[in-house]
XYZ file of C-alpha atoms in Angstrom:
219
model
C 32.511 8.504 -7.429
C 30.870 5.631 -5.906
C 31.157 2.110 -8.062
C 28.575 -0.600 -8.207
C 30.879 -4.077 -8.485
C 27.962 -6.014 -9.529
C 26.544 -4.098 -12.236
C 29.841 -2.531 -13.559
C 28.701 0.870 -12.788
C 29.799 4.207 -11.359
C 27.289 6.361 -9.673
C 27.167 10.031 -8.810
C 25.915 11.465 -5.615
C 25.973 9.630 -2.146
C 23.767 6.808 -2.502
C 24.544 3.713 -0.405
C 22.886 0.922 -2.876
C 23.334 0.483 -6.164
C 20.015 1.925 -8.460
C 20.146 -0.857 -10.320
C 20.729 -3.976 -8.325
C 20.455 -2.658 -5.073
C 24.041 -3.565 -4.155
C 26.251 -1.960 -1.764
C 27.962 0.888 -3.641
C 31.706 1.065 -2.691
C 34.002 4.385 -2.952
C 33.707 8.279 -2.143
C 30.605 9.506 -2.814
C 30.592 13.316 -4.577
C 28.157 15.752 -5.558
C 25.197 14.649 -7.618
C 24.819 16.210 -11.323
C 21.454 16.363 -10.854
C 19.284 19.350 -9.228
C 17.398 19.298 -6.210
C 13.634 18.340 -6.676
C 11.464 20.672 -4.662
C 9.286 18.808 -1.864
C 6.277 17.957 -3.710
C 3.968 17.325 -0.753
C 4.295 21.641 -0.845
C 2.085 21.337 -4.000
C -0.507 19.958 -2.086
C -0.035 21.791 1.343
C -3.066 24.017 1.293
C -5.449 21.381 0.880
C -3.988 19.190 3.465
C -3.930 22.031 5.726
C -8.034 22.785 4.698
C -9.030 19.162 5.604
C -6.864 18.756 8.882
C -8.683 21.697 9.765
C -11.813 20.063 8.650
C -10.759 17.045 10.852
C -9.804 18.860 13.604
C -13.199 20.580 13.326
C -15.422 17.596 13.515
C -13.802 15.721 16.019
C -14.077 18.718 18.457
C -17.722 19.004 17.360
C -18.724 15.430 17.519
C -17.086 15.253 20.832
C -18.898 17.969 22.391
C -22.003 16.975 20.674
C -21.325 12.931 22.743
C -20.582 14.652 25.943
C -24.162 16.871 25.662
C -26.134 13.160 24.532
C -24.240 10.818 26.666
C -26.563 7.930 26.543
C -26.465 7.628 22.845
C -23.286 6.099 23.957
C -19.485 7.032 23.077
C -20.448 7.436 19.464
C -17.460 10.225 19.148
C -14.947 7.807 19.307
C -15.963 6.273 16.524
C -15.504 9.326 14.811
C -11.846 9.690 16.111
C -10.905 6.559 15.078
C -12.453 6.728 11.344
C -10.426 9.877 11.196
C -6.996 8.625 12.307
C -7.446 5.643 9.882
C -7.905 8.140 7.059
C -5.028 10.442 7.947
C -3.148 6.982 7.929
C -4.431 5.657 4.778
C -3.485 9.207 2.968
C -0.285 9.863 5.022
C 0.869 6.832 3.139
C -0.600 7.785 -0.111
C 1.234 11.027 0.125
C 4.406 9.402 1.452
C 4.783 7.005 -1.731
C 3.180 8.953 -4.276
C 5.938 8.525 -6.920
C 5.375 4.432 -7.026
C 1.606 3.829 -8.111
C 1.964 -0.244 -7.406
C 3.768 -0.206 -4.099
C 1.577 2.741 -2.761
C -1.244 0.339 -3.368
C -0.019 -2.888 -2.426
C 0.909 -1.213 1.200
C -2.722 0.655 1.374
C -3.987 -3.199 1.019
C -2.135 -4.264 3.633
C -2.853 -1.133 6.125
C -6.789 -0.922 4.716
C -7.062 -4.160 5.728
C -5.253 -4.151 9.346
C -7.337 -1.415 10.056
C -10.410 -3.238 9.401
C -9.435 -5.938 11.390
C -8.750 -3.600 13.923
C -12.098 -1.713 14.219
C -14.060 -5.676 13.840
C -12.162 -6.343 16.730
C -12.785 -3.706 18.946
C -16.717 -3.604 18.009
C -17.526 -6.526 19.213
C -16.065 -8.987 16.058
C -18.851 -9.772 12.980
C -15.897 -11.029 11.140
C -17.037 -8.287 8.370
C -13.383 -7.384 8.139
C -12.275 -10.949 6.804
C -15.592 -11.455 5.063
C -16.038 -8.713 2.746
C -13.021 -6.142 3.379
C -9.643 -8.379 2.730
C -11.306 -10.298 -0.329
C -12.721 -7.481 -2.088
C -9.747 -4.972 -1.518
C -7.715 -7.553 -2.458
C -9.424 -8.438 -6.081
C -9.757 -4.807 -6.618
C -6.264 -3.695 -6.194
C -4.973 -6.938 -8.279
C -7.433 -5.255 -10.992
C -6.597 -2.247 -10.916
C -2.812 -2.804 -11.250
C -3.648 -4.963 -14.627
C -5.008 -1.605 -15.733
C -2.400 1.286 -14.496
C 0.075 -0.943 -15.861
C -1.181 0.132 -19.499
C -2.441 3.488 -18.661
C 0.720 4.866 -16.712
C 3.492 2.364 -18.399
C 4.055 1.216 -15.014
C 7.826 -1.088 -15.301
C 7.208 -4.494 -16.148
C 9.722 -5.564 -13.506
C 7.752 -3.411 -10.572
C 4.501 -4.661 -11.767
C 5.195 -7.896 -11.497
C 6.929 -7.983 -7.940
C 3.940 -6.325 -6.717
C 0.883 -8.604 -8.278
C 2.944 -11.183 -6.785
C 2.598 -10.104 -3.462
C -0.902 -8.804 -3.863
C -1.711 -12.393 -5.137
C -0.653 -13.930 -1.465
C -3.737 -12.322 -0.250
C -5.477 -14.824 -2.252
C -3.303 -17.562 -0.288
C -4.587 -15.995 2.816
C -7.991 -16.223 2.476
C -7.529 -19.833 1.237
C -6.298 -20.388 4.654
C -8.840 -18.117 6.151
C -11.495 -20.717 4.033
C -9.705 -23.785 5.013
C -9.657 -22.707 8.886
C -13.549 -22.435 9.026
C -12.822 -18.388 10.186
C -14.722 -17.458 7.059
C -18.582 -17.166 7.360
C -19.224 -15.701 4.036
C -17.457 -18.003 1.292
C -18.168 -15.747 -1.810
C -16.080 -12.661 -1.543
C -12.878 -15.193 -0.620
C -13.821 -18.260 -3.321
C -13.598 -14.739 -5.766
C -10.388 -13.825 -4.299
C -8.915 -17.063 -4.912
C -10.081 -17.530 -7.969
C -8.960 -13.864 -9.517
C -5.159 -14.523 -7.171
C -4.782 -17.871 -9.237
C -5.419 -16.575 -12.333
C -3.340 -14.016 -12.369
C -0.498 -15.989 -11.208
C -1.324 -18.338 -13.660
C -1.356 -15.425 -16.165
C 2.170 -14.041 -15.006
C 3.784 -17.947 -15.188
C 2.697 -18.340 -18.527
C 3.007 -14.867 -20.286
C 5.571 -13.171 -17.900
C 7.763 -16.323 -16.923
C 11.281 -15.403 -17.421
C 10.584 -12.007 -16.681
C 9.255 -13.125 -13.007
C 12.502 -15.622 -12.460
C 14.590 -12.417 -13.881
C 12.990 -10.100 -11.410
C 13.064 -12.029 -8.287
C 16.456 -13.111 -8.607
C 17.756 -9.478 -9.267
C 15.690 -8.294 -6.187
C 16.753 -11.708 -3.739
C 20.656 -11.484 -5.622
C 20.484 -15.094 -6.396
């Protein structure tokens, strides 16, 4: 059995880090006690397979459609590209199901390189950093204030991931700062909710933060 020498611990199955701290476990791994979960992404495998046939369906269609009406433009690819970014977005979702915070911390970061993305390549309005990152941002920070009560999300996860969430607010302040932002609104907002809530989490969560990050950094 494999033995944690941090936490005092022995642990069953092969794992390589420690459940608890993370550390490396040291010793012979053997056979977990547990059973094996079935793959839960089968649950869901006929409707993935209805709407990648859906997906499948309308980029063929839309495709033929721009190659009949050429001088509307390439208006297809547009298409393509909105559907790869949602295959993305719910790949993800799928992936990291099991961890509510993380799954949306990650979707802010990937919603919002993907926005940046498609302002690039049509021509730059700066939409992306005006309205997207700001308003994704303050929504997911929200939200996460409000799953933490309604699912009983772990303090210690919560907190990690607010935290991280809240440096978008530190972006856009830089984004402000920089003159790149042409709509100050959405990104003052940001700011403002990001400071709060790390103001919240310093003065009601405190210890618990300094507890958490050292466990995580093994300070």
């Amino acid at each position: 059995m494999k033995y944690c020498d941090k936490c005092k611990v022995s642990v069953r199955g092969n794992r390589e880090h420690c459940p608890l701290c993370n550390a490396v476990l040291h010793g012979e791994a053997e056979p977990s006690g547990f059973p094996r979960l079935p793959n839960e992404h089968k649950k869901h495998k006929l409707w993935i397979s209805i709407l990648a046939l859906s997906s499948v369906s309308a980029c063929i269609i839309c495709l033929l459609l721009n190659f009949l009406f050429r001088k509307h433009g390439q208006w297809s690819l547009f298409v393509l590209g909105g559907v790869v970014c949602m295959w993305m977005t719910l790949g993800l979702a799928l992936y990291k199901q099991r961890n509510i915070p993380k799954t949306m911390v990650w979707e802010v970061f990937l919603v919002g390189l993907l926005s940046v993305l498609w302002d690039y390549f049509t021509g730059w309005r700066g939409w992306s950093i005006n309205y997207v990152l700001p308003i994704v941002s303050m929504g997911v920070m929200v939200v996460l204030v409000f799953l933490s009560r309604l699912f009983h999300v772990a303090a210690g996860s919560l907190i990690v991931y607010l935290l991280v969430d809240a440096l978008m607010g530190v972006i856009q302040l830089v984004l402000l700062l920089t003159g790149c932002i042409t709509v100050p609104l959405p990104s003052l907002l940001c700011v403002g909710v990001s400071t709060v809530m790390l103001a919240a989490m310093l003065i009601f969560r405190g210890r618990k933060v300094r507890e958490e990050l050292r466990r995580r950094l093994h300070l």
